[in-house]
Short mmCIF file of C-alpha atoms and ligand atoms in Angstrom, two decimals:
data_model
loop_
_atom_site.label_atom_id
_atom_site.label_comp_id
_atom_site.label_asym_id
_atom_site.label_seq_id
_atom_site.Cartn_x
_atom_site.Cartn_y
_atom_site.Cartn_z
CA MET M 30 -14.56 -6.98 -2.75
CA PRO M 31 -11.49 -6.99 -5.00
CA ALA M 32 -8.62 -5.11 -3.42
CA LEU M 33 -5.44 -4.95 -5.43
CA VAL M 34 -2.00 -3.77 -4.44
CA LEU M 35 0.28 -2.46 -7.21
CA LEU M 36 3.87 -1.90 -6.17
CA GLY M 37 7.46 -1.61 -7.39
CA ALA M 38 9.36 -4.87 -7.46
CA GLN M 39 12.84 -3.32 -7.78
CA TRP M 40 14.30 0.09 -6.74
CA GLY M 41 11.42 2.28 -7.95
CA ASP M 42 10.62 3.86 -11.32
CA GLU M 43 9.38 0.56 -12.77
CA GLY M 44 6.35 2.20 -14.39
CA LYS M 45 3.87 2.14 -11.52
CA GLY M 46 2.21 5.35 -12.73
CA LYS M 47 1.44 3.91 -16.13
CA ALA M 48 0.19 0.60 -14.70
CA THR M 49 -2.06 2.32 -12.16
CA ASP M 50 -3.46 4.69 -14.77
CA LEU M 51 -4.19 1.75 -17.04
CA LEU M 52 -6.34 0.14 -14.33
CA GLY M 53 -7.77 3.50 -13.23
CA GLY M 54 -10.68 3.22 -15.64
CA SER M 55 -11.86 -0.05 -14.13
CA VAL M 56 -11.41 0.67 -10.38
CA ASP M 57 -13.46 2.82 -8.05
CA TYR M 58 -10.63 4.01 -5.74
CA VAL M 59 -6.87 4.41 -6.15
CA VAL M 60 -5.13 4.83 -2.76
CA ARG M 61 -1.54 5.91 -2.12
CA TYR M 62 -0.46 4.21 1.11
CA GLN M 63 3.12 5.41 1.81
CA GLY M 64 5.86 7.72 0.71
CA GLY M 65 5.31 11.25 -0.38
CA ASN M 66 6.55 13.61 -3.07
CA ASN M 67 9.79 11.64 -3.28
CA ALA M 68 7.80 9.62 -5.84
CA GLY M 69 7.65 10.62 -9.49
CA HIS M 70 5.04 8.68 -11.45
CA THR M 71 4.73 9.35 -15.19
CA VAL M 72 1.47 8.86 -16.95
CA VAL M 73 1.11 9.30 -20.73
CA VAL M 74 -2.46 9.75 -22.04
CA GLY M 75 -2.56 10.30 -25.79
CA ASP M 76 -0.19 13.21 -26.43
CA GLN M 77 -0.38 14.43 -22.86
CA LYS M 78 2.32 13.58 -20.29
CA TYR M 79 1.72 14.00 -16.56
CA ALA M 80 4.33 13.75 -13.79
CA LEU M 81 2.60 12.96 -10.49
CA HIS M 82 4.36 13.09 -7.15
CA LEU M 83 1.84 12.98 -4.34
CA LEU M 84 -1.45 12.44 -6.12
CA PRO M 85 -2.48 8.84 -6.86
CA SER M 86 -2.25 8.06 -10.54
CA GLY M 87 -6.01 7.34 -10.52
CA ILE M 88 -6.57 11.12 -10.51
CA LEU M 89 -6.56 11.06 -14.29
CA SER M 90 -9.46 8.59 -14.56
CA PRO M 91 -12.75 10.52 -14.18
CA GLY M 92 -14.71 7.68 -12.56
CA CYS M 93 -12.10 6.97 -9.95
CA THR M 94 -11.78 8.43 -6.47
CA PRO M 95 -8.15 9.17 -5.59
CA VAL M 96 -7.18 8.80 -1.93
CA ILE M 97 -4.10 9.85 0.01
CA GLY M 98 -3.96 7.40 2.87
CA ASN M 99 -2.81 7.77 6.47
CA GLY M 100 0.58 6.23 5.70
CA VAL M 101 1.57 8.97 3.25
CA VAL M 102 3.58 12.05 4.25
CA VAL M 103 2.16 15.19 2.71
CA ASP M 104 3.88 18.46 1.79
CA PRO M 105 0.82 20.76 1.60
CA SER M 106 2.48 23.24 -0.73
CA VAL M 107 3.41 20.45 -3.16
CA LEU M 108 -0.07 18.97 -2.97
CA LEU M 109 -1.72 22.33 -3.72
CA SER M 110 0.54 23.14 -6.59
CA GLU M 111 0.07 19.66 -8.07
CA LEU M 112 -3.68 20.11 -7.83
CA SER M 113 -3.66 23.52 -9.45
CA GLY M 114 -1.29 22.30 -12.18
CA LEU M 115 -3.79 19.57 -13.09
CA ASN M 116 -6.76 21.93 -12.83
CA GLU M 117 -5.07 24.26 -15.32
CA ARG M 118 -4.82 21.31 -17.72
CA GLY M 119 -8.54 20.61 -17.31
CA VAL M 120 -8.33 17.65 -14.91
CA ASP M 121 -11.07 17.57 -12.28
CA THR M 122 -9.49 16.89 -8.90
CA SER M 123 -12.52 17.57 -6.74
CA LYS M 124 -12.97 13.90 -5.78
CA LEU M 125 -9.65 13.69 -3.95
CA LEU M 126 -9.73 12.41 -0.38
CA LEU M 127 -6.92 13.15 2.11
CA SER M 128 -6.54 11.26 5.37
CA GLY M 129 -6.72 13.45 8.49
CA ASN M 130 -4.16 11.07 9.96
CA ALA M 131 -1.55 11.55 7.22
CA HIS M 132 1.56 13.28 8.51
CA ILE M 133 2.65 16.68 7.22
CA ILE M 134 6.12 17.38 5.81
CA THR M 135 6.91 20.69 7.50
CA PRO M 136 9.48 23.17 6.18
CA TYR M 137 11.82 22.15 9.04
CA ASN M 138 11.65 18.49 7.96
CA VAL M 139 12.87 19.52 4.50
CA THR M 140 15.67 21.56 6.06
CA VAL M 141 16.73 18.67 8.29
CA ASP M 142 16.74 16.28 5.29
CA LYS M 143 19.06 18.52 3.34
CA VAL M 144 21.49 19.36 6.16
CA THR M 145 21.81 15.77 7.35
CA GLU M 146 22.63 14.62 3.81
CA ARG M 147 25.23 17.36 3.56
CA PHE M 148 26.67 16.35 6.94
CA LEU M 149 26.88 12.70 5.87
CA GLY M 150 29.15 13.73 2.95
CA LYS M 151 30.43 10.61 1.18
CA ARG M 152 28.12 8.38 3.27
CA LYS M 153 25.00 10.20 2.11
CA ILE M 154 21.92 8.23 1.04
CA GLY M 155 21.25 10.43 -1.97
CA THR M 156 17.70 11.26 -0.77
CA THR M 157 15.34 13.33 -2.87
CA GLY M 158 15.70 16.15 -0.33
CA ARG M 159 11.91 16.34 0.10
CA GLY M 160 11.88 15.85 3.91
CA ILE M 161 10.64 12.25 3.77
CA GLY M 162 12.98 10.61 6.31
CA PRO M 163 12.75 13.38 8.95
CA THR M 164 8.96 13.43 8.69
CA TYR M 165 8.67 9.66 9.23
CA ALA M 166 11.23 10.00 12.03
CA ASP M 167 8.97 12.61 13.72
CA LYS M 168 5.99 10.30 13.26
CA ILE M 169 7.78 7.40 15.00
CA ASN M 170 9.18 9.75 17.67
CA ARG M 171 5.61 10.92 18.27
CA VAL M 172 6.41 14.57 17.54
CA GLY M 173 4.81 14.59 14.07
CA ILE M 174 2.20 17.02 12.77
CA ARG M 175 -0.87 15.47 11.18
CA VAL M 176 -3.32 16.93 8.66
CA GLN M 177 -5.99 17.11 11.38
CA ASP M 178 -3.71 19.33 13.51
CA LEU M 179 -4.17 22.16 10.97
CA TYR M 180 -7.70 22.59 12.36
CA ASP M 181 -6.73 23.30 15.99
CA GLU M 182 -4.37 26.23 16.25
CA SER M 183 -3.51 25.69 19.89
CA ILE M 184 -2.64 21.98 19.41
CA LEU M 185 -0.72 22.81 16.23
CA THR M 186 1.36 25.42 18.08
CA GLN M 187 2.14 23.03 20.97
CA LYS M 188 3.18 20.31 18.56
CA VAL M 189 5.39 22.52 16.44
CA GLU M 190 6.98 23.84 19.66
CA ALA M 191 7.68 20.27 20.83
CA ALA M 192 9.17 19.28 17.47
CA LEU M 193 11.36 22.37 17.18
CA ASP M 194 12.60 22.26 20.77
CA VAL M 195 15.22 19.63 20.03
CA LYS M 196 15.58 20.36 16.29
CA ASN M 197 16.58 23.98 16.84
CA GLN M 198 19.29 22.87 19.27
CA VAL M 199 20.62 20.47 16.65
CA LEU M 200 20.30 22.96 13.79
CA THR M 201 22.09 25.78 15.60
CA LYS M 202 24.66 23.87 17.65
CA LEU M 203 25.53 20.99 15.37
CA TYR M 204 24.80 22.19 11.87
CA ASN M 205 25.54 25.86 12.41
CA ARG M 206 22.19 26.91 10.96
CA ARG M 207 19.69 29.55 12.10
CA ALA M 208 16.92 28.44 14.47
CA ILE M 209 13.44 28.07 12.93
CA ALA M 210 10.71 30.23 14.46
CA VAL M 211 7.64 28.38 15.78
CA ASP M 212 5.27 31.26 14.80
CA GLN M 213 6.45 31.30 11.24
CA VAL M 214 5.91 27.57 10.78
CA VAL M 215 2.47 27.68 12.44
CA GLU M 216 1.41 30.59 10.28
CA GLU M 217 2.52 28.86 7.10
CA LEU M 218 0.77 25.61 8.02
CA LEU M 219 -2.47 27.39 9.06
CA GLY M 220 -2.45 29.01 5.65
CA TYR M 221 -3.04 25.62 4.05
CA ALA M 222 -5.91 24.63 6.30
CA ASP M 223 -8.87 26.10 4.35
CA LYS M 224 -7.49 25.05 0.98
CA LEU M 225 -7.10 21.40 2.11
CA ALA M 226 -10.33 21.25 4.11
CA PRO M 227 -12.62 20.07 1.24
CA PHE M 228 -10.48 16.98 0.77
CA VAL M 229 -9.94 15.86 4.40
CA ALA M 230 -11.80 12.68 5.31
CA ASP M 231 -11.82 9.52 7.39
CA THR M 232 -10.28 7.59 4.53
CA VAL M 233 -10.05 4.30 6.48
CA LEU M 234 -13.83 4.28 6.87
CA VAL M 235 -14.40 5.24 3.25
CA ILE M 236 -12.10 2.57 1.88
CA ASN M 237 -13.55 -0.17 4.07
CA LYS M 238 -17.12 0.81 3.23
CA ALA M 239 -16.20 0.69 -0.44
CA LEU M 240 -14.83 -2.84 -0.04
CA GLU M 241 -17.99 -3.87 1.84
CA ASN M 242 -20.01 -2.58 -1.09
CA ASP M 243 -17.96 -4.65 -3.56
CA GLN M 244 -16.25 -1.69 -5.09
CA VAL M 245 -12.80 -2.13 -6.53
CA VAL M 246 -9.93 -0.53 -4.62
CA LEU M 247 -6.37 -0.30 -5.95
CA PHE M 248 -3.52 0.48 -3.57
CA GLU M 249 -0.69 2.23 -5.41
CA GLY M 250 2.78 2.02 -3.91
CA GLY M 251 5.50 4.60 -4.24
CA GLN M 252 9.19 3.64 -4.53
CA GLY M 253 9.90 -0.13 -4.63
CA THR M 254 10.55 -3.35 -2.69
CA LEU M 255 14.35 -2.78 -2.45
CA LEU M 256 13.77 0.71 -1.08
CA ASP M 257 11.59 -0.59 1.76
CA ILE M 258 12.79 0.41 5.21
CA ASP M 259 12.46 -3.14 6.51
CA HIS M 260 13.05 -5.30 3.44
CA GLY M 261 15.21 -3.07 1.23
CA THR M 262 18.94 -2.45 0.99
CA TYR M 263 19.13 -0.62 4.36
CA PRO M 264 20.36 2.02 4.99
CA PHE M 265 20.09 2.97 1.30
CA VAL M 266 16.33 2.97 1.38
CA THR M 267 13.37 5.28 1.84
CA SER M 268 11.71 5.64 5.28
CA SER M 269 8.48 3.78 4.66
CA ASN M 270 7.11 0.39 3.66
CA PRO M 271 6.36 0.21 -0.11
CA THR M 272 6.01 -3.62 0.25
CA ALA M 273 2.57 -5.16 0.30
CA GLY M 274 2.12 -5.10 4.05
CA GLY M 275 2.48 -1.34 3.94
CA ALA M 276 -0.85 -1.13 2.10
CA CYS M 277 -2.58 -2.56 5.16
CA THR M 278 -1.07 -0.15 7.67
CA GLY M 279 -0.87 2.82 5.31
CA ALA M 280 -4.51 2.62 4.30
CA GLY M 281 -6.15 0.89 7.25
CA VAL M 282 -7.32 -2.35 5.65
CA GLY M 283 -6.92 -5.85 6.96
CA PRO M 284 -4.65 -8.28 5.08
CA THR M 285 -7.63 -10.60 4.49
CA LYS M 286 -9.10 -7.93 2.20
CA ILE M 287 -6.23 -7.98 -0.30
CA SER M 288 -6.94 -10.30 -3.19
CA ARG M 289 -4.16 -9.55 -5.62
CA VAL M 290 -0.63 -8.13 -5.38
CA ILE M 291 0.90 -6.96 -8.67
CA GLY M 292 4.62 -6.33 -8.83
CA ILE M 293 5.73 -3.82 -11.49
CA LEU M 294 8.96 -5.11 -12.89
CA LYS M 295 11.20 -3.38 -15.41
CA ALA M 296 12.69 -5.61 -18.10
CA TYR M 297 16.09 -4.37 -16.87
CA THR M 298 17.11 -2.63 -13.61
CA THR M 299 17.53 0.98 -12.55
CA ARG M 300 18.30 2.77 -9.28
CA VAL M 301 18.52 6.43 -8.19
CA GLY M 302 20.66 7.53 -5.27
CA ALA M 303 23.37 5.62 -3.41
CA GLY M 304 23.58 1.93 -2.41
CA PRO M 305 24.52 -1.49 -3.74
CA PHE M 306 23.33 -2.59 -7.19
CA PRO M 307 24.95 -5.84 -8.38
CA THR M 308 24.03 -5.65 -12.09
CA GLU M 309 24.91 -1.99 -12.52
CA LEU M 310 26.62 -1.22 -15.83
CA PHE M 311 29.31 1.42 -16.26
CA ASP M 312 29.81 0.84 -20.01
CA ALA M 313 28.13 1.61 -23.31
CA ASP M 314 25.26 -0.81 -22.59
CA GLY M 315 24.45 1.10 -19.37
CA GLU M 316 24.58 4.34 -21.29
CA ALA M 317 22.33 2.92 -24.02
CA LEU M 318 19.74 1.67 -21.52
CA ARG M 319 19.71 5.13 -19.92
CA ARG M 320 19.31 6.86 -23.28
CA ILE M 321 16.75 4.50 -24.90
CA GLY M 322 14.83 4.05 -21.67
CA GLY M 323 14.81 7.75 -20.88
CA GLU M 324 16.15 6.91 -17.45
CA ARG M 325 16.19 10.28 -15.75
CA GLY M 326 14.48 10.90 -12.41
CA VAL M 327 11.04 12.50 -12.61
CA THR M 328 11.46 14.14 -9.20
CA THR M 329 15.07 15.25 -9.00
CA GLY M 330 16.17 15.03 -12.61
CA ARG M 331 19.12 12.83 -11.67
CA ASP M 332 20.38 10.26 -14.16
CA ARG M 333 19.26 6.78 -13.11
CA ARG M 334 21.90 4.08 -12.65
CA CYS M 335 21.16 1.29 -15.15
CA GLY M 336 21.89 -2.44 -15.34
CA TRP M 337 20.63 -5.79 -16.58
CA PHE M 338 17.63 -7.65 -15.21
CA ASP M 339 18.27 -9.24 -11.83
CA ALA M 340 16.16 -12.37 -11.22
CA VAL M 341 17.42 -12.75 -7.65
CA ILE M 342 15.71 -9.44 -6.82
CA ALA M 343 12.56 -10.41 -8.67
CA ARG M 344 12.31 -13.70 -6.71
CA TYR M 345 12.84 -11.74 -3.50
CA ALA M 346 10.05 -9.30 -4.44
CA THR M 347 7.72 -12.22 -5.11
CA ARG M 348 8.45 -13.62 -1.64
CA VAL M 349 8.24 -10.53 0.55
CA ASN M 350 5.16 -9.19 -1.19
CA GLY M 351 3.31 -12.44 -1.86
CA LEU M 352 3.07 -11.36 -5.49
CA THR M 353 0.27 -12.94 -7.54
CA ASP M 354 1.30 -11.26 -10.82
CA PHE M 355 4.00 -9.24 -12.50
CA PHE M 356 3.51 -6.38 -14.90
CA LEU M 357 6.68 -6.37 -17.01
CA THR M 358 7.46 -2.91 -18.29
CA LYS M 359 9.78 -1.36 -20.89
CA LEU M 360 10.38 -4.54 -22.86
CA ASP M 361 10.60 -2.30 -25.99
CA VAL M 362 13.74 -0.67 -24.57
CA LEU M 363 15.67 -3.92 -25.02
CA THR M 364 14.96 -4.09 -28.76
CA GLY M 365 18.17 -4.07 -30.78
CA TRP M 366 20.56 -5.95 -28.48
CA GLU M 367 21.92 -9.07 -30.09
CA GLU M 368 22.15 -10.78 -26.71
CA ILE M 369 20.70 -9.84 -23.37
CA PRO M 370 22.40 -10.92 -20.13
CA VAL M 371 20.15 -11.75 -17.19
CA CYS M 372 21.47 -12.16 -13.65
CA VAL M 373 20.30 -15.55 -12.34
CA ALA M 374 22.35 -15.80 -9.14
CA TYR M 375 25.20 -14.07 -7.30
CA GLU M 376 28.72 -15.02 -6.56
CA ILE M 377 29.57 -13.94 -3.02
CA ASP M 378 33.08 -14.53 -1.75
CA GLY M 379 33.57 -17.45 -4.18
CA LYS M 380 30.19 -19.10 -3.51
CA ARG M 381 27.11 -19.28 -5.78
CA VAL M 382 24.09 -17.77 -3.97
CA GLU M 383 20.58 -18.14 -5.39
CA GLU M 384 18.65 -15.88 -3.02
CA LEU M 385 19.16 -12.29 -1.84
CA PRO M 386 21.47 -12.44 1.15
CA TYR M 387 20.13 -10.83 4.32
CA SER M 388 23.58 -9.56 5.24
CA GLN M 389 24.37 -6.06 4.01
CA SER M 390 28.11 -6.86 3.68
CA ASP M 391 27.32 -9.98 1.59
CA PHE M 392 25.05 -7.98 -0.69
CA HIS M 393 27.76 -5.37 -1.17
CA HIS M 394 30.11 -8.18 -2.33
CA ALA M 395 27.57 -9.85 -4.64
CA LYS M 396 28.77 -10.26 -8.19
CA PRO M 397 26.14 -11.14 -10.82
CA ILE M 398 26.20 -14.54 -12.49
CA TYR M 399 24.71 -14.05 -15.95
CA GLU M 400 22.88 -16.24 -18.40
CA THR M 401 22.69 -14.75 -21.86
CA LEU M 402 19.46 -14.79 -23.84
CA PRO M 403 19.16 -14.03 -27.56
CA GLY M 404 17.83 -10.61 -28.40
CA TRP M 405 15.49 -9.33 -31.14
CA SER M 406 15.58 -6.44 -33.57
CA GLU M 407 11.94 -6.12 -34.63
CA ASP M 408 9.94 -3.07 -33.46
CA ILE M 409 7.56 -4.39 -30.74
CA THR M 410 5.83 -1.14 -29.82
CA LYS M 411 2.73 -2.01 -31.89
CA ALA M 412 2.33 -5.50 -30.45
CA LYS M 413 -1.13 -6.04 -29.02
CA SER M 414 -0.93 -9.69 -27.98
CA PHE M 415 1.81 -11.99 -26.73
CA SER M 416 1.86 -13.81 -30.05
CA ASP M 417 2.62 -10.51 -31.86
CA LEU M 418 6.06 -10.48 -30.19
CA PRO M 419 9.05 -12.02 -32.00
CA LYS M 420 10.03 -15.46 -30.68
CA ASN M 421 13.13 -14.23 -28.88
CA ALA M 422 11.14 -11.53 -27.02
CA ARG M 423 8.55 -14.19 -26.05
CA ASP M 424 11.33 -16.43 -24.83
CA TYR M 425 12.88 -13.57 -22.84
CA VAL M 426 9.54 -12.96 -21.10
CA LYS M 427 9.01 -16.66 -20.44
CA ALA M 428 12.53 -16.98 -18.99
CA LEU M 429 12.01 -14.01 -16.69
CA GLU M 430 8.67 -15.43 -15.57
CA GLU M 431 10.20 -18.78 -14.74
CA MET M 432 13.08 -17.22 -12.78
CA SER M 433 10.93 -14.70 -10.93
CA GLY M 434 8.25 -16.93 -9.44
CA ALA M 435 4.97 -15.29 -10.49
CA PRO M 436 3.08 -15.09 -13.77
CA ILE M 437 3.76 -12.11 -15.99
CA SER M 438 0.20 -10.93 -16.64
CA ALA M 439 0.92 -7.79 -18.64
CA ILE M 440 3.80 -6.39 -20.70
CA GLY M 441 4.61 -2.75 -21.43
CA VAL M 442 5.88 -2.05 -24.94
CA GLY M 443 5.76 1.75 -24.74
CA PRO M 444 4.85 4.50 -22.32
CA GLY M 445 1.22 5.07 -23.52
CA ARG M 446 -1.86 3.54 -21.95
CA ASP M 447 -2.57 1.35 -24.95
CA GLU M 448 1.08 0.25 -25.44
CA THR M 449 0.37 -2.74 -23.26
CA ILE M 450 -0.06 -6.45 -23.90
CA GLN M 451 -2.55 -7.85 -21.39
CA ILE M 452 -2.11 -11.60 -20.90
CA ASN M 453 -4.23 -12.20 -17.79
CA SER M 454 -6.85 -9.77 -16.51
CA PHE M 455 -6.04 -8.12 -13.17
CA LEU M 456 -9.70 -7.91 -12.09
P1 GDP Q 715 7.13 4.99 -11.58
O1 GDP Q 715 7.84 5.85 -10.58
O2 GDP Q 715 7.22 3.53 -11.20
O3 GDP Q 715 5.69 5.41 -11.86
O4 GDP Q 715 7.96 5.12 -12.95
P2 GDP Q 715 8.51 6.49 -13.60
O5 GDP Q 715 7.36 7.23 -14.18
O6 GDP Q 715 9.38 7.22 -12.65
O7 GDP Q 715 9.44 5.91 -14.71
C1 GDP Q 715 8.98 5.05 -15.70
C2 GDP Q 715 9.18 5.69 -17.09
O8 GDP Q 715 9.01 4.69 -18.05
C3 GDP Q 715 8.20 6.78 -17.42
O9 GDP Q 715 8.83 7.77 -18.22
C4 GDP Q 715 7.11 6.09 -18.19
O10 GDP Q 715 6.40 6.90 -19.10
C5 GDP Q 715 7.94 5.04 -18.93
N1 GDP Q 715 7.28 3.77 -19.24
C6 GDP Q 715 6.41 3.05 -18.48
N2 GDP Q 715 6.15 1.88 -19.06
C7 GDP Q 715 6.84 1.88 -20.23
C8 GDP Q 715 7.04 0.88 -21.27
O11 GDP Q 715 6.48 -0.21 -21.24
N3 GDP Q 715 7.89 1.23 -22.30
C9 GDP Q 715 8.54 2.43 -22.36
N4 GDP Q 715 9.35 2.68 -23.36
N5 GDP Q 715 8.39 3.32 -21.37
C10 GDP Q 715 7.56 3.09 -20.34
P1 IMO Q 716 9.00 6.25 -7.42
O1 IMO Q 716 7.68 6.15 -6.69
C1 IMO Q 716 13.35 5.87 -7.26
C2 IMO Q 716 15.25 6.88 -3.45
C3 IMO Q 716 16.15 8.10 -3.41
C4 IMO Q 716 17.17 7.69 -2.36
C5 IMO Q 716 16.34 6.91 -1.34
C6 IMO Q 716 15.86 7.71 -0.12
O2 IMO Q 716 9.01 7.26 -8.51
O3 IMO Q 716 9.45 4.92 -7.87
P2 IMO Q 716 14.04 9.64 0.21
O4 IMO Q 716 13.92 10.99 -0.38
O5 IMO Q 716 12.87 8.73 -0.05
O6 IMO Q 716 14.41 9.64 1.67
O7 IMO Q 716 15.34 8.96 -0.54
O8 IMO Q 716 15.18 6.46 -2.06
N1 IMO Q 716 13.92 7.15 -3.90
C7 IMO Q 716 13.45 6.73 -5.11
N2 IMO Q 716 14.09 6.16 -6.16
N3 IMO Q 716 12.03 6.14 -7.34
C8 IMO Q 716 11.34 6.71 -6.31
O9 IMO Q 716 10.01 6.87 -6.30
C9 IMO Q 716 12.07 7.05 -5.15
N4 IMO Q 716 11.73 7.63 -3.97
C10 IMO Q 716 12.87 7.66 -3.24
O10 IMO Q 716 16.74 8.37 -4.65
O11 IMO Q 716 18.12 6.79 -2.88
MG1 MG Q 717 9.33 7.30 -10.48
#
């Protein structure tokens, strides 16, 4: 019963979509377990490029059943438009399963996300504005709306009333906005019910039965380890658990079922939105990484902040996720640098620190201590095996592996499915 978790080891956008799609042909189920349409996962198949937000990247593999688990927050309008966009491009989406326990991102959650960010001003998180935080807040406050509520008008109305009771006070009195009408929200949500009905299922049962029957299930994380609400750079995080434990709660499987945890790791570092980032570059190298790596957000179109590889973060990701493997992506982007600095430790208030500090203030003060590795100039995009890489590229990979604490089992040398060097099999 192989169950694999595939997650981001840094601040998101590591290439999870490509990695998931690559495995999609060999797995029976791909399950999203947290986050929502704040994610932007790019998959390149031949000359076709897909940007997925809510749908698991397994949707593009015909033999694979894509599942949206209970831990995901779902904006029904986004889900339906993503499905119809794929249908128009000839992708069959009929196998999709949607947990009846997943929470719904309502229009008022989106409004609250945007107004709170505006209200925070300089202290804003830089959210994607998709209603993610407020929807998870409603879930924890027990005033959330779940997919199953769309099928009982009376319960739905009571729940929307309960949620809007306080929110309308806040919106009108604090934020100077118009109150949101309960009837309008209920009507909009009911309008999605029939369209979503064919997909709604007891996904926990389906996934566990699949594992009992020795089928292969892949859990696909959104965001990344450092954006985790518990283990990330709080408060500059998302409102869910992308780390490995999130796969258990967000899909309803026991930890004993998980056999492999693969961390997707970019060969350098990027971040979108606010928050600390020790290796961030503000110079021509940062600009070059952004340009060569195409580092622009898939969801919001914002430029990604770019910096050198940070081994302290990679070690931390290995620890909090119990990583068994890394998938190192975008190695090709580093081609052409004569030397490549890698952050091996931090200097914090005059002291050398080897591990990620738990204190937010310490992390804000962390300055990278770099070791410089020799670069390479050969084109590596056609490399099919590790030995095809030039020596300096091989040494770079080996150095990262040693510093990061888990084997690098695959290397991305381009965005396409086949632009991958597989070192150890994931299955
Ligand atoms: P995700 O959110 O983790 O799925 O990552 P994104 O899709 O937001 O960003 C990763 C970007 O890098 C996408 O444009 C991918 O097509 C691209 N990509 C993934 N792996 C590689 C790689 O090995 N090399 C290059 N050059 N691009 C890659
Ligand atoms: P994928 O899955 C990168 C960031 C936002 C913001 C913070 C909180 O493509 O890797 P939110 O809207 O979640 O409340 O925003 O988290 N963020 C991401 N950054 N990749 C993502 O997803 C992200 N999803 C959220 O930029 O800083
Ligand atoms: Mg992304």
